[in-house]
Amino acid sequence: MAALPPAHAWTRISCDLSGIVATLPEQMRQYRTDGTEVSHVLFRLNVKAADIPDGARADTDCTEFVDRQIDVALDNVDPSAVRKGKPLKLLYRYDESLGEARATRFELAR
């Protein structure tokens, strides 16, 4: 139980990010022991705008992302959905309660 963070330290943040893809996307594939495939598309995004989604928790105003370049990893996304130099909208979620390895998650905006 000592490895779990205290309940008051759990943070959940959501931000809608939009910007320009700064690098060529790279695809990384991994295979589990049961044979299933997990793929990740990795790239950098120059964030131009960030907003809090309607109904999302507002622990931050999301401006910390604006005018910064961030590393993005998308799970199980077709690499052709990401093009260098093209605009892209993402949903960023941070949930410290999931543990360090899974706390940060990016999804393509719908």
mmCIF file with all atom_site columns, C-alpha atoms in Angstrom:
data_model
loop_
_atom_site.group_PDB
_atom_site.id
_atom_site.type_symbol
_atom_site.label_atom_id
_atom_site.label_alt_id
_atom_site.label_comp_id
_atom_site.label_asym_id
_atom_site.label_entity_id
_atom_site.label_seq_id
_atom_site.pdbx_PDB_ins_code
_atom_site.Cartn_x
_atom_site.Cartn_y
_atom_site.Cartn_z
_atom_site.occupancy
_atom_site.B_iso_or_equiv
_atom_site.pdbx_formal_charge
_atom_site.auth_seq_id
_atom_site.auth_comp_id
_atom_site.auth_asym_id
_atom_site.auth_atom_id
_atom_site.pdbx_PDB_model_num
ATOM 1   C CA . MET A 1 1   ? 0.000   0.000   0.000   1.00 0.00 ? 1   MET A CA 1
ATOM 2   C CA . ALA A 1 2   ? 2.961   2.334   0.459   1.00 0.00 ? 2   ALA A CA 1
ATOM 3   C CA . ALA A 1 3   ? 3.413   2.535   -3.332  1.00 0.00 ? 3   ALA A CA 1
ATOM 4   C CA . LEU A 1 4   ? -0.036  4.050   -3.873  1.00 0.00 ? 4   LEU A CA 1
ATOM 5   C CA . PRO A 1 5   ? -0.216  7.849   -3.891  1.00 0.00 ? 5   PRO A CA 1
ATOM 6   C CA . PRO A 1 6   ? -2.376  9.432   -1.201  1.00 0.00 ? 6   PRO A CA 1
ATOM 7   C CA . ALA A 1 7   ? -5.951  10.073  -2.358  1.00 0.00 ? 7   ALA A CA 1
ATOM 8   C CA . HIS A 1 8   ? -5.552  13.842  -2.067  1.00 0.00 ? 8   HIS A CA 1
ATOM 9   C CA . ALA A 1 9   ? -2.642  13.726  -4.557  1.00 0.00 ? 9   ALA A CA 1
ATOM 10  C CA . TRP A 1 10  ? -4.708  12.234  -7.386  1.00 0.00 ? 10  TRP A CA 1
ATOM 11  C CA . THR A 1 11  ? -5.152  14.699  -10.192 1.00 0.00 ? 11  THR A CA 1
ATOM 12  C CA . ARG A 1 12  ? -7.405  14.496  -13.224 1.00 0.00 ? 12  ARG A CA 1
ATOM 13  C CA . ILE A 1 13  ? -6.947  17.073  -15.962 1.00 0.00 ? 13  ILE A CA 1
ATOM 14  C CA . SER A 1 14  ? -8.398  17.266  -19.474 1.00 0.00 ? 14  SER A CA 1
ATOM 15  C CA . CYS A 1 15  ? -7.425  19.734  -22.198 1.00 0.00 ? 15  CYS A CA 1
ATOM 16  C CA . ASP A 1 16  ? -8.364  20.123  -25.853 1.00 0.00 ? 16  ASP A CA 1
ATOM 17  C CA . LEU A 1 17  ? -5.106  20.847  -27.686 1.00 0.00 ? 17  LEU A CA 1
ATOM 18  C CA . SER A 1 18  ? -4.704  22.058  -31.249 1.00 0.00 ? 18  SER A CA 1
ATOM 19  C CA . GLY A 1 19  ? -1.538  22.758  -33.137 1.00 0.00 ? 19  GLY A CA 1
ATOM 20  C CA . ILE A 1 20  ? 0.777   21.819  -35.976 1.00 0.00 ? 20  ILE A CA 1
ATOM 21  C CA . VAL A 1 21  ? 2.592   18.472  -36.224 1.00 0.00 ? 21  VAL A CA 1
ATOM 22  C CA . ALA A 1 22  ? 6.316   19.323  -35.987 1.00 0.00 ? 22  ALA A CA 1
ATOM 23  C CA . THR A 1 23  ? 7.972   15.971  -36.799 1.00 0.00 ? 23  THR A CA 1
ATOM 24  C CA . LEU A 1 24  ? 7.335   12.975  -39.004 1.00 0.00 ? 24  LEU A CA 1
ATOM 25  C CA . PRO A 1 25  ? 5.196   10.431  -37.154 1.00 0.00 ? 25  PRO A CA 1
ATOM 26  C CA . GLU A 1 26  ? 6.908   7.187   -36.216 1.00 0.00 ? 26  GLU A CA 1
ATOM 27  C CA . GLN A 1 27  ? 5.053   3.969   -35.562 1.00 0.00 ? 27  GLN A CA 1
ATOM 28  C CA . MET A 1 28  ? 6.176   1.591   -32.840 1.00 0.00 ? 28  MET A CA 1
ATOM 29  C CA . ARG A 1 29  ? 4.624   -1.874  -32.583 1.00 0.00 ? 29  ARG A CA 1
ATOM 30  C CA . GLN A 1 30  ? 4.706   -4.240  -29.663 1.00 0.00 ? 30  GLN A CA 1
ATOM 31  C CA . TYR A 1 31  ? 3.323   -7.737  -29.381 1.00 0.00 ? 31  TYR A CA 1
ATOM 32  C CA . ARG A 1 32  ? 1.954   -9.195  -26.179 1.00 0.00 ? 32  ARG A CA 1
ATOM 33  C CA . THR A 1 33  ? 2.596   -12.783 -25.180 1.00 0.00 ? 33  THR A CA 1
ATOM 34  C CA . ASP A 1 34  ? -0.953  -13.675 -26.260 1.00 0.00 ? 34  ASP A CA 1
ATOM 35  C CA . GLY A 1 35  ? -0.143  -12.448 -29.791 1.00 0.00 ? 35  GLY A CA 1
ATOM 36  C CA . THR A 1 36  ? -2.160  -9.228  -29.744 1.00 0.00 ? 36  THR A CA 1
ATOM 37  C CA . GLU A 1 37  ? -0.534  -6.137  -31.206 1.00 0.00 ? 37  GLU A CA 1
ATOM 38  C CA . VAL A 1 38  ? -0.270  -2.724  -29.580 1.00 0.00 ? 38  VAL A CA 1
ATOM 39  C CA . SER A 1 39  ? 0.868   0.143   -31.790 1.00 0.00 ? 39  SER A CA 1
ATOM 40  C CA . HIS A 1 40  ? 1.910   3.679   -30.886 1.00 0.00 ? 40  HIS A CA 1
ATOM 41  C CA . VAL A 1 41  ? 2.327   6.684   -33.188 1.00 0.00 ? 41  VAL A CA 1
ATOM 42  C CA . LEU A 1 42  ? 4.986   9.059   -31.833 1.00 0.00 ? 42  LEU A CA 1
ATOM 43  C CA . PHE A 1 43  ? 5.517   12.701  -32.902 1.00 0.00 ? 43  PHE A CA 1
ATOM 44  C CA . ARG A 1 44  ? 5.924   16.283  -31.629 1.00 0.00 ? 44  ARG A CA 1
ATOM 45  C CA . LEU A 1 45  ? 3.148   18.858  -31.674 1.00 0.00 ? 45  LEU A CA 1
ATOM 46  C CA . ASN A 1 46  ? 3.580   22.658  -31.644 1.00 0.00 ? 46  ASN A CA 1
ATOM 47  C CA . VAL A 1 47  ? 0.584   23.640  -29.516 1.00 0.00 ? 47  VAL A CA 1
ATOM 48  C CA . LYS A 1 48  ? -1.157  26.831  -30.677 1.00 0.00 ? 48  LYS A CA 1
ATOM 49  C CA . ALA A 1 49  ? -4.342  26.664  -28.560 1.00 0.00 ? 49  ALA A CA 1
ATOM 50  C CA . ALA A 1 50  ? -5.554  24.793  -25.473 1.00 0.00 ? 50  ALA A CA 1
ATOM 51  C CA . ASP A 1 51  ? -8.989  24.852  -23.847 1.00 0.00 ? 51  ASP A CA 1
ATOM 52  C CA . ILE A 1 52  ? -10.815 22.993  -21.117 1.00 0.00 ? 52  ILE A CA 1
ATOM 53  C CA . PRO A 1 53  ? -13.471 20.682  -22.638 1.00 0.00 ? 53  PRO A CA 1
ATOM 54  C CA . ASP A 1 54  ? -17.080 21.320  -21.616 1.00 0.00 ? 54  ASP A CA 1
ATOM 55  C CA . GLY A 1 55  ? -17.849 19.491  -18.396 1.00 0.00 ? 55  GLY A CA 1
ATOM 56  C CA . ALA A 1 56  ? -14.210 18.562  -17.712 1.00 0.00 ? 56  ALA A CA 1
ATOM 57  C CA . ARG A 1 57  ? -12.377 19.116  -14.474 1.00 0.00 ? 57  ARG A CA 1
ATOM 58  C CA . ALA A 1 58  ? -10.614 22.480  -14.387 1.00 0.00 ? 58  ALA A CA 1
ATOM 59  C CA . ASP A 1 59  ? -7.532  21.998  -12.205 1.00 0.00 ? 59  ASP A CA 1
ATOM 60  C CA . THR A 1 60  ? -5.617  24.044  -14.747 1.00 0.00 ? 60  THR A CA 1
ATOM 61  C CA . ASP A 1 61  ? -6.546  26.544  -17.432 1.00 0.00 ? 61  ASP A CA 1
ATOM 62  C CA . CYS A 1 62  ? -4.455  24.561  -19.969 1.00 0.00 ? 62  CYS A CA 1
ATOM 63  C CA . THR A 1 63  ? -2.420  27.635  -20.984 1.00 0.00 ? 63  THR A CA 1
ATOM 64  C CA . GLU A 1 64  ? 0.747   25.843  -19.849 1.00 0.00 ? 64  GLU A CA 1
ATOM 65  C CA . PHE A 1 65  ? 0.680   23.975  -23.190 1.00 0.00 ? 65  PHE A CA 1
ATOM 66  C CA . VAL A 1 66  ? 0.287   27.009  -25.479 1.00 0.00 ? 66  VAL A CA 1
ATOM 67  C CA . ASP A 1 67  ? 3.363   27.979  -27.530 1.00 0.00 ? 67  ASP A CA 1
ATOM 68  C CA . ARG A 1 68  ? 5.201   24.816  -26.462 1.00 0.00 ? 68  ARG A CA 1
ATOM 69  C CA . GLN A 1 69  ? 6.297   21.720  -28.324 1.00 0.00 ? 69  GLN A CA 1
ATOM 70  C CA . ILE A 1 70  ? 5.139   18.494  -26.674 1.00 0.00 ? 70  ILE A CA 1
ATOM 71  C CA . ASP A 1 71  ? 5.880   14.825  -27.303 1.00 0.00 ? 71  ASP A CA 1
ATOM 72  C CA . VAL A 1 72  ? 2.749   12.858  -28.184 1.00 0.00 ? 72  VAL A CA 1
ATOM 73  C CA . ALA A 1 73  ? 2.113   9.105   -28.203 1.00 0.00 ? 73  ALA A CA 1
ATOM 74  C CA . LEU A 1 74  ? -1.196  7.927   -29.681 1.00 0.00 ? 74  LEU A CA 1
ATOM 75  C CA . ASP A 1 75  ? -2.291  4.340   -29.071 1.00 0.00 ? 75  ASP A CA 1
ATOM 76  C CA . ASN A 1 76  ? -3.691  2.189   -31.889 1.00 0.00 ? 76  ASN A CA 1
ATOM 77  C CA . VAL A 1 77  ? -4.052  5.031   -34.414 1.00 0.00 ? 77  VAL A CA 1
ATOM 78  C CA . ASP A 1 78  ? -3.405  4.804   -38.144 1.00 0.00 ? 78  ASP A CA 1
ATOM 79  C CA . PRO A 1 79  ? -0.125  6.703   -38.809 1.00 0.00 ? 79  PRO A CA 1
ATOM 80  C CA . SER A 1 80  ? -1.678  8.317   -41.884 1.00 0.00 ? 80  SER A CA 1
ATOM 81  C CA . ALA A 1 81  ? -3.941  10.337  -39.541 1.00 0.00 ? 81  ALA A CA 1
ATOM 82  C CA . VAL A 1 82  ? -0.876  12.386  -38.539 1.00 0.00 ? 82  VAL A CA 1
ATOM 83  C CA . ARG A 1 83  ? 1.011   14.449  -41.144 1.00 0.00 ? 83  ARG A CA 1
ATOM 84  C CA . LYS A 1 84  ? 4.021   16.689  -40.578 1.00 0.00 ? 84  LYS A CA 1
ATOM 85  C CA . GLY A 1 85  ? 3.147   20.370  -41.008 1.00 0.00 ? 85  GLY A CA 1
ATOM 86  C CA . LYS A 1 86  ? -0.619  19.756  -40.825 1.00 0.00 ? 86  LYS A CA 1
ATOM 87  C CA . PRO A 1 87  ? -3.007  20.946  -38.087 1.00 0.00 ? 87  PRO A CA 1
ATOM 88  C CA . LEU A 1 88  ? -4.148  18.387  -35.524 1.00 0.00 ? 88  LEU A CA 1
ATOM 89  C CA . LYS A 1 89  ? -6.591  18.425  -32.608 1.00 0.00 ? 89  LYS A CA 1
ATOM 90  C CA . LEU A 1 90  ? -6.021  16.200  -29.581 1.00 0.00 ? 90  LEU A CA 1
ATOM 91  C CA . LEU A 1 91  ? -7.605  15.469  -26.234 1.00 0.00 ? 91  LEU A CA 1
ATOM 92  C CA . TYR A 1 92  ? -5.034  15.398  -23.432 1.00 0.00 ? 92  TYR A CA 1
ATOM 93  C CA . ARG A 1 93  ? -5.874  13.598  -20.204 1.00 0.00 ? 93  ARG A CA 1
ATOM 94  C CA . TYR A 1 94  ? -3.762  13.335  -17.090 1.00 0.00 ? 94  TYR A CA 1
ATOM 95  C CA . ASP A 1 95  ? -4.841  11.061  -14.243 1.00 0.00 ? 95  ASP A CA 1
ATOM 96  C CA . GLU A 1 96  ? -2.216  10.498  -11.571 1.00 0.00 ? 96  GLU A CA 1
ATOM 97  C CA . SER A 1 97  ? -4.323  7.759   -9.948  1.00 0.00 ? 97  SER A CA 1
ATOM 98  C CA . LEU A 1 98  ? -3.542  5.421   -12.881 1.00 0.00 ? 98  LEU A CA 1
ATOM 99  C CA . GLY A 1 99  ? 0.161   5.307   -12.005 1.00 0.00 ? 99  GLY A CA 1
ATOM 100 C CA . GLU A 1 100 ? 3.200   6.919   -13.557 1.00 0.00 ? 100 GLU A CA 1
ATOM 101 C CA . ALA A 1 101 ? 3.322   4.816   -16.737 1.00 0.00 ? 101 ALA A CA 1
ATOM 102 C CA . ARG A 1 102 ? -0.330  5.404   -17.703 1.00 0.00 ? 102 ARG A CA 1
ATOM 103 C CA . ALA A 1 103 ? -1.052  8.834   -16.181 1.00 0.00 ? 103 ALA A CA 1
ATOM 104 C CA . THR A 1 104 ? -0.697  10.805  -19.442 1.00 0.00 ? 104 THR A CA 1
ATOM 105 C CA . ARG A 1 105 ? -2.936  9.913   -22.374 1.00 0.00 ? 105 ARG A CA 1
ATOM 106 C CA . PHE A 1 106 ? -3.561  11.553  -25.762 1.00 0.00 ? 106 PHE A CA 1
ATOM 107 C CA . GLU A 1 107 ? -6.500  10.842  -28.096 1.00 0.00 ? 107 GLU A CA 1
ATOM 108 C CA . LEU A 1 108 ? -7.441  12.236  -31.497 1.00 0.00 ? 108 LEU A CA 1
ATOM 109 C CA . ALA A 1 109 ? -10.309 14.713  -31.210 1.00 0.00 ? 109 ALA A CA 1
ATOM 110 C CA . ARG A 1 110 ? -13.522 13.544  -32.776 1.00 0.00 ? 110 ARG A CA 1
#
